[in-house]
Amino acid sequence: MKDPKALLGVLRDAIGLGVTALSGAGDDAVLSVEQASIRRALEVLKAQGFNVLVDLTCVDYLGYGKDERPAPPSHPYLPQRWASPPKPPHRFKLVYRLLDLDAASGLERGRITVALWVFDERGGPSVRDLWPNADWLEREVWDLFGIGFTGRGDLRRILLYPEFVGHPLRKDYPIDRRQPLIGPKEAPRPEEGGDLRPAP
Amino acid sequence: MKKSFLLNMGPSHPAMHGVIRLVLELDGERVLGAEAEIGYLHRGFEKQAENDVWNNVIPYTDRLNYVSPLLNNVGYCLAVEKLMKLELPERCQVLRTIACELSRITDHLTCVGASAMELGAFTPFLYLMKAREELYFCIDRLTGARVTTSYTRIGGVKADMPPDFPERVVAAFRVLRESVKDTEALLTRNRIFVDRLKGVGVLDKETALAYGVTGPLLRSAGVPYDVRRARPYLVYDRLDFEVPVGTTGDNLDRYLVRLAEIEQSLRIVEQCFDRLPPGPVAVPDAQLLDAGLMADLGKRGKTGHIFDARAGTDPVLEGSGEAEKPLIAADQPDSVLPPKEEVYNSIEGLMRHFEIVMPSRGIVPPPGEAYAAVEGGNGELGFHVVSDGRSRPWRVRVRPPCFFNMAVLHKLLVGSTVADVVATFGSINMIAGELDR
Amino acid sequence: MSSFWVDALWSAVKVLGAVGFGMGLAGILSWVERKQSALLQDRIGANRADILGYRLLGLFHMLADPIKLLVKEDFVPPQGQRFWHDLAPGLSLACATLCLAALPFGDSFELFGRSWSLRPLPMGAGVVFVLASLSVGVHGIAMAGWSSASAYSLLGGLRGAAQMISYEVAMLSILAAPLFLYGTLDLAEAVRWQARTLWGFLPAWGLLLQPLAFLLFLTAGAAETKRAPFDLPEGEAEIVGYFVEYSGMKFAMFMTTDFVESVVLAGLTTALFLGGWHLPGLGLLGLPQPLFALAGVGVFAAKVVAVLWLLMQIRWTLPRFRYDQLLALGWKGLLPLSLLNFAATAWVVWGWTR
């Protein structure tokens, strides 16, 4: 079992104060990393043996903790109301979930989650050369959140159609927004040189 | 100079596995490259989950992997319960395990049946569909619906199982074992079938791990990774089952692994029935009243009649009496529905019931985030939930196993023929609901 | 009446009878397919079509389906070529029906002082005629594939053509052995050769004398007529085949071709391996000659139906071959085996006749 504190030590050696915090314990430990050192941190973690990128996702914290409704008076029989959570440092948080899997025994040697706070669309460096499934995962983050990834070409939508306007999982995208209508298109004809491949 | 041409296996195509588009670059019949275009069934699950209370997200999870809905239900609820640090009673956990395994069996039956049919073996498909019908009947008895089950609730399950459920399931398993035996007789040593699948769509361990592939695809490649073994949840650490592992990672291994997993799931369910904690214990001196009648009397103000009565709830309707409630839900008053005696007898119970059920209220987990993974039909199905302390989720992220299986598809297809594309694609068990959410 | 008109009338009767037999069986086959598959798969099968409330086990579907297909729109893809698109199913069906002419339905019999043959077209080399007609049928497939302007149907058409051509070679090579044994290319003569008995009680059918050739021939014939498990060119649920752009009656003609070719294959198998119209104990009934010959027709029909039943069973049991495995089976499996069989047969015959 990989100890998160040991990993924190290794990362501190590699990138110094680029890793800002460690929270959680055991399999749910989360290392927060700065945008400038995320690539190095992930390379170090891959070298430490984390061979599987389980998930790469994003959370939009716009408006987090702002409760528009006043809190009702607490009552012994009503669901508890919680105090407002702390305000997050930036708007977007990229979450990289890594797993160290022993291929021979099928047991997990450790899990770690790396959280990267980004404040705009510049996102982070692409890691698709470290873990190939990051290709599709980064395209999905771009598609739904608008967070870009540098160091890779071919950043296009994956779940939504190319003419979609906006990035729907952002908190400022209302759930009932209507998209502009697009009419039917001529199907590309391969025999006349048309390209069947999905458009960027 | 070889000129390749592009063939479009478009979103609507006869190979029945949901909407997806494959653009194949062909040289005659050989596939030189493939690209998948997904997203045709994107319905905005994650956005919708931010717009509805925590318990109301559960019907949306049904529609994710729609051939194994109970697994999605359980996965989501486990994540939220982890966030809320709820402890589930033993009977509830065993019921959830039974539900998970029944769903897993239906998932594998559908996959094997559909891919057999695509290869031209029409009869085994129908045998497996007959077996699946028996299971759907059982699931219907347990949850109230065949496919859109919504069985779990945060903090428990919807209701206890009906009293004749174990016998019904045992009878269904008899039919199932026979159908699977017939299918194996028709397919497993059938030279034509084996030739179609052997050596096709080979996925090696390194590629599988690099792409984050889990589930039967990874196990057929030789890595015995099963979330039920590696990170046990519910009662899996106390059950005795094997994890079938393949060797070469080709289509045939995937077929064999899935068939073996069906048998293991049957074993798990039988063990669960053995170790099921006893059902609700009747309070001897309380009068048994039908819950609807109790509600009626309560509305008419005749609370004296219902003060000492025990609510007789139908086992498959939502909500429970005081006797059943400790068995099926966690002991957390503000997160699970109160028993009917309290609801109809006291104002506090009524208030609590409505606070949990009303769409603008609902249960409220503490701020924070949690990730829980279950072993879905296709691999590690993870749910990452973020809460801000309000009645609606802040973010629900599904880690869909099909997504990663599809991401590696283009590597499996290179070098095969067009006929193999259908076989390989069928063996991946792509479910569009889970892939696109 | 002059002999010419009698001959012409009798030929017309035979031709109509043969075509009626072929088409009728093809129609019944469509019903059998549904019901037999339903029996195998533990379900009921099509049973809804009824006339005046009588369902008759779903037999009226044989009537309902052609009516439905006749009233459908005749659709030719906009980039396709209409002439070839229309011609292809007709050509396929014509060639398949033509093969029926060579099948020996019964023995010749004497009546009113002249001999009446029960073959629609008496010819000295029936086998060659059947195989040649099937070869021309390949054109229909290729035409269908080319004229529907679709990559899928093109691939399917080429696949189908290549498959049929390979298995024609295999078929002829397989038939070399039994024909060598019978010493004739004439189907009626082959049947008469099988009418003798071995060791007093066993009929000298090709099934017993040439078991390997029988199995190989059924396999090659099923592949030639693109029946399962060799129906890759038309594998509908999988990789759509050459008739994806066909609808209505033209599609029905392709399906009928499938069934008529099955009847032809069954007829050929019966004639060459199952003794044709010959039944060991039929002579004991002591029927007069003409009735005996007509009873032979009944025996032939029964045997054809038995072979068709077997083909149907195989269809619903086995999955499909992949294309390269299919061709490998034909060229690397059936062809060498048939040559070995021929060599063995020749050696045995030489040893026997010494």
PDB file of N, CA and C in Angstrom, chain C residues 166-178 180 210 212-217 220 329-346:
ATOM      1  N   SER C 166     -15.600 -19.932 -55.877  1.00  0.00           N
ATOM      2  CA  SER C 166     -14.725 -20.927 -55.234  1.00  0.00           C
ATOM      3  C   SER C 166     -15.467 -22.226 -54.994  1.00  0.00           C
ATOM      4  N   TYR C 167     -16.709 -22.093 -54.553  1.00  0.00           N
ATOM      5  CA  TYR C 167     -17.397 -23.324 -54.205  1.00  0.00           C
ATOM      6  C   TYR C 167     -17.938 -24.055 -55.407  1.00  0.00           C
ATOM      7  N   GLU C 168     -18.051 -23.400 -56.546  1.00  0.00           N
ATOM      8  CA  GLU C 168     -18.400 -24.153 -57.745  1.00  0.00           C
ATOM      9  C   GLU C 168     -17.285 -25.100 -58.113  1.00  0.00           C
ATOM     10  N   VAL C 169     -16.078 -24.590 -58.035  1.00  0.00           N
ATOM     11  CA  VAL C 169     -14.923 -25.458 -58.309  1.00  0.00           C
ATOM     12  C   VAL C 169     -14.942 -26.649 -57.362  1.00  0.00           C
ATOM     13  N   ALA C 170     -15.205 -26.329 -56.083  1.00  0.00           N
ATOM     14  CA  ALA C 170     -15.213 -27.412 -55.089  1.00  0.00           C
ATOM     15  C   ALA C 170     -16.326 -28.407 -55.396  1.00  0.00           C
ATOM     16  N   MET C 171     -17.486 -27.903 -55.792  1.00  0.00           N
ATOM     17  CA  MET C 171     -18.614 -28.799 -56.053  1.00  0.00           C
ATOM     18  C   MET C 171     -18.300 -29.752 -57.185  1.00  0.00           C
ATOM     19  N   LEU C 172     -17.781 -29.201 -58.248  1.00  0.00           N
ATOM     20  CA  LEU C 172     -17.496 -30.071 -59.390  1.00  0.00           C
ATOM     21  C   LEU C 172     -16.471 -31.115 -59.011  1.00  0.00           C
ATOM     22  N   SER C 173     -15.486 -30.689 -58.246  1.00  0.00           N
ATOM     23  CA  SER C 173     -14.442 -31.622 -57.863  1.00  0.00           C
ATOM     24  C   SER C 173     -14.993 -32.707 -56.944  1.00  0.00           C
ATOM     25  N   ILE C 174     -15.939 -32.304 -56.071  1.00  0.00           N
ATOM     26  CA  ILE C 174     -16.527 -33.309 -55.167  1.00  0.00           C
ATOM     27  C   ILE C 174     -17.366 -34.286 -55.952  1.00  0.00           C
ATOM     28  N   LEU C 175     -18.074 -33.768 -56.947  1.00  0.00           N
ATOM     29  CA  LEU C 175     -18.961 -34.650 -57.707  1.00  0.00           C
ATOM     30  C   LEU C 175     -18.198 -35.593 -58.612  1.00  0.00           C
ATOM     31  N   ALA C 176     -16.929 -35.326 -58.802  1.00  0.00           N
ATOM     32  CA  ALA C 176     -16.159 -36.198 -59.689  1.00  0.00           C
ATOM     33  C   ALA C 176     -16.217 -37.640 -59.213  1.00  0.00           C
ATOM     34  N   ALA C 177     -16.133 -37.840 -57.899  1.00  0.00           N
ATOM     35  CA  ALA C 177     -16.071 -39.212 -57.394  1.00  0.00           C
ATOM     36  C   ALA C 177     -17.367 -39.995 -57.619  1.00  0.00           C
ATOM     37  N   PRO C 178     -18.526 -39.482 -57.150  1.00  0.00           N
ATOM     38  CA  PRO C 178     -19.743 -40.285 -57.389  1.00  0.00           C
ATOM     39  C   PRO C 178     -20.068 -40.453 -58.868  1.00  0.00           C
ATOM     40  N   PHE C 180     -17.997 -40.654 -61.230  1.00  0.00           N
ATOM     41  CA  PHE C 180     -17.096 -41.690 -61.724  1.00  0.00           C
ATOM     42  C   PHE C 180     -17.651 -43.065 -61.391  1.00  0.00           C
ATOM     43  N   GLN C 210     -20.572 -43.349 -50.962  1.00  0.00           N
ATOM     44  CA  GLN C 210     -19.705 -42.173 -51.031  1.00  0.00           C
ATOM     45  C   GLN C 210     -20.037 -41.233 -49.872  1.00  0.00           C
ATOM     46  N   LEU C 212     -18.277 -39.612 -47.699  1.00  0.00           N
ATOM     47  CA  LEU C 212     -17.484 -38.388 -47.616  1.00  0.00           C
ATOM     48  C   LEU C 212     -17.952 -37.382 -48.656  1.00  0.00           C
ATOM     49  N   ALA C 213     -18.204 -37.892 -49.863  1.00  0.00           N
ATOM     50  CA  ALA C 213     -18.662 -36.989 -50.916  1.00  0.00           C
ATOM     51  C   ALA C 213     -20.005 -36.372 -50.558  1.00  0.00           C
ATOM     52  N   PHE C 214     -20.844 -37.155 -49.881  1.00  0.00           N
ATOM     53  CA  PHE C 214     -22.148 -36.618 -49.489  1.00  0.00           C
ATOM     54  C   PHE C 214     -21.977 -35.428 -48.560  1.00  0.00           C
ATOM     55  N   LEU C 215     -21.141 -35.618 -47.504  1.00  0.00           N
ATOM     56  CA  LEU C 215     -20.943 -34.518 -46.556  1.00  0.00           C
ATOM     57  C   LEU C 215     -20.317 -33.315 -47.245  1.00  0.00           C
ATOM     58  N   LEU C 216     -19.281 -33.589 -48.048  1.00  0.00           N
ATOM     59  CA  LEU C 216     -18.608 -32.483 -48.716  1.00  0.00           C
ATOM     60  C   LEU C 216     -19.557 -31.754 -49.661  1.00  0.00           C
ATOM     61  N   PHE C 217     -20.404 -32.548 -50.324  1.00  0.00           N
ATOM     62  CA  PHE C 217     -21.292 -31.918 -51.286  1.00  0.00           C
ATOM     63  C   PHE C 217     -22.324 -31.043 -50.594  1.00  0.00           C
ATOM     64  N   ALA C 220     -20.457 -27.896 -49.609  1.00  0.00           N
ATOM     65  CA  ALA C 220     -20.174 -27.029 -50.753  1.00  0.00           C
ATOM     66  C   ALA C 220     -21.454 -26.465 -51.336  1.00  0.00           C
ATOM     67  N   LEU C 329     -11.804 -22.740 -46.178  1.00  0.00           N
ATOM     68  CA  LEU C 329     -12.472 -24.040 -46.107  1.00  0.00           C
ATOM     69  C   LEU C 329     -12.695 -24.605 -47.496  1.00  0.00           C
ATOM     70  N   GLY C 330     -13.109 -23.737 -48.416  1.00  0.00           N
ATOM     71  CA  GLY C 330     -13.375 -24.226 -49.766  1.00  0.00           C
ATOM     72  C   GLY C 330     -12.119 -24.681 -50.475  1.00  0.00           C
ATOM     73  N   TRP C 331     -11.109 -23.824 -50.486  1.00  0.00           N
ATOM     74  CA  TRP C 331      -9.939 -24.141 -51.277  1.00  0.00           C
ATOM     75  C   TRP C 331      -8.994 -25.082 -50.550  1.00  0.00           C
ATOM     76  N   LYS C 332      -8.822 -24.901 -49.279  1.00  0.00           N
ATOM     77  CA  LYS C 332      -7.818 -25.703 -48.575  1.00  0.00           C
ATOM     78  C   LYS C 332      -8.419 -26.897 -47.853  1.00  0.00           C
ATOM     79  N   GLY C 333      -9.749 -26.940 -47.754  1.00  0.00           N
ATOM     80  CA  GLY C 333     -10.369 -28.057 -47.061  1.00  0.00           C
ATOM     81  C   GLY C 333     -11.114 -28.982 -48.004  1.00  0.00           C
ATOM     82  N   LEU C 334     -12.122 -28.418 -48.666  1.00  0.00           N
ATOM     83  CA  LEU C 334     -12.987 -29.264 -49.491  1.00  0.00           C
ATOM     84  C   LEU C 334     -12.276 -29.772 -50.732  1.00  0.00           C
ATOM     85  N   LEU C 335     -11.527 -28.918 -51.366  1.00  0.00           N
ATOM     86  CA  LEU C 335     -10.927 -29.321 -52.632  1.00  0.00           C
ATOM     87  C   LEU C 335      -9.924 -30.469 -52.454  1.00  0.00           C
ATOM     88  N   PRO C 336      -8.975 -30.381 -51.556  1.00  0.00           N
ATOM     89  CA  PRO C 336      -8.058 -31.517 -51.385  1.00  0.00           C
ATOM     90  C   PRO C 336      -8.770 -32.794 -50.947  1.00  0.00           C
ATOM     91  N   LEU C 337      -9.766 -32.634 -50.054  1.00  0.00           N
ATOM     92  CA  LEU C 337     -10.496 -33.823 -49.598  1.00  0.00           C
ATOM     93  C   LEU C 337     -11.231 -34.483 -50.748  1.00  0.00           C
ATOM     94  N   SER C 338     -11.785 -33.635 -51.613  1.00  0.00           N
ATOM     95  CA  SER C 338     -12.518 -34.230 -52.723  1.00  0.00           C
ATOM     96  C   SER C 338     -11.575 -34.957 -53.679  1.00  0.00           C
ATOM     97  N   LEU C 339     -10.386 -34.413 -53.854  1.00  0.00           N
ATOM     98  CA  LEU C 339      -9.437 -35.099 -54.734  1.00  0.00           C
ATOM     99  C   LEU C 339      -8.995 -36.418 -54.125  1.00  0.00           C
ATOM    100  N   LEU C 340      -8.806 -36.408 -52.814  1.00  0.00           N
ATOM    101  CA  LEU C 340      -8.446 -37.662 -52.142  1.00  0.00           C
ATOM    102  C   LEU C 340      -9.561 -38.687 -52.287  1.00  0.00           C
ATOM    103  N   ASN C 341     -10.789 -38.166 -52.128  1.00  0.00           N
ATOM    104  CA  ASN C 341     -11.941 -39.055 -52.252  1.00  0.00           C
ATOM    105  C   ASN C 341     -11.992 -39.667 -53.646  1.00  0.00           C
ATOM    106  N   PHE C 342     -11.742 -38.838 -54.627  1.00  0.00           N
ATOM    107  CA  PHE C 342     -11.773 -39.320 -55.998  1.00  0.00           C
ATOM    108  C   PHE C 342     -10.708 -40.378 -56.223  1.00  0.00           C
ATOM    109  N   ALA C 343      -9.525 -40.121 -55.700  1.00  0.00           N
ATOM    110  CA  ALA C 343      -8.445 -41.100 -55.872  1.00  0.00           C
ATOM    111  C   ALA C 343      -8.824 -42.412 -55.211  1.00  0.00           C
ATOM    112  N   ALA C 344      -9.379 -42.294 -53.967  1.00  0.00           N
ATOM    113  CA  ALA C 344      -9.756 -43.520 -53.260  1.00  0.00           C
ATOM    114  C   ALA C 344     -10.831 -44.278 -54.025  1.00  0.00           C
ATOM    115  N   THR C 345     -11.827 -43.527 -54.513  1.00  0.00           N
ATOM    116  CA  THR C 345     -12.900 -44.169 -55.276  1.00  0.00           C
ATOM    117  C   THR C 345     -12.354 -44.873 -56.502  1.00  0.00           C
ATOM    118  N   ALA C 346     -11.481 -44.155 -57.213  1.00  0.00           N
ATOM    119  CA  ALA C 346     -10.934 -44.751 -58.437  1.00  0.00           C
ATOM    120  C   ALA C 346     -10.177 -46.027 -58.109  1.00  0.00           C
TER     121      ALA C 346
END
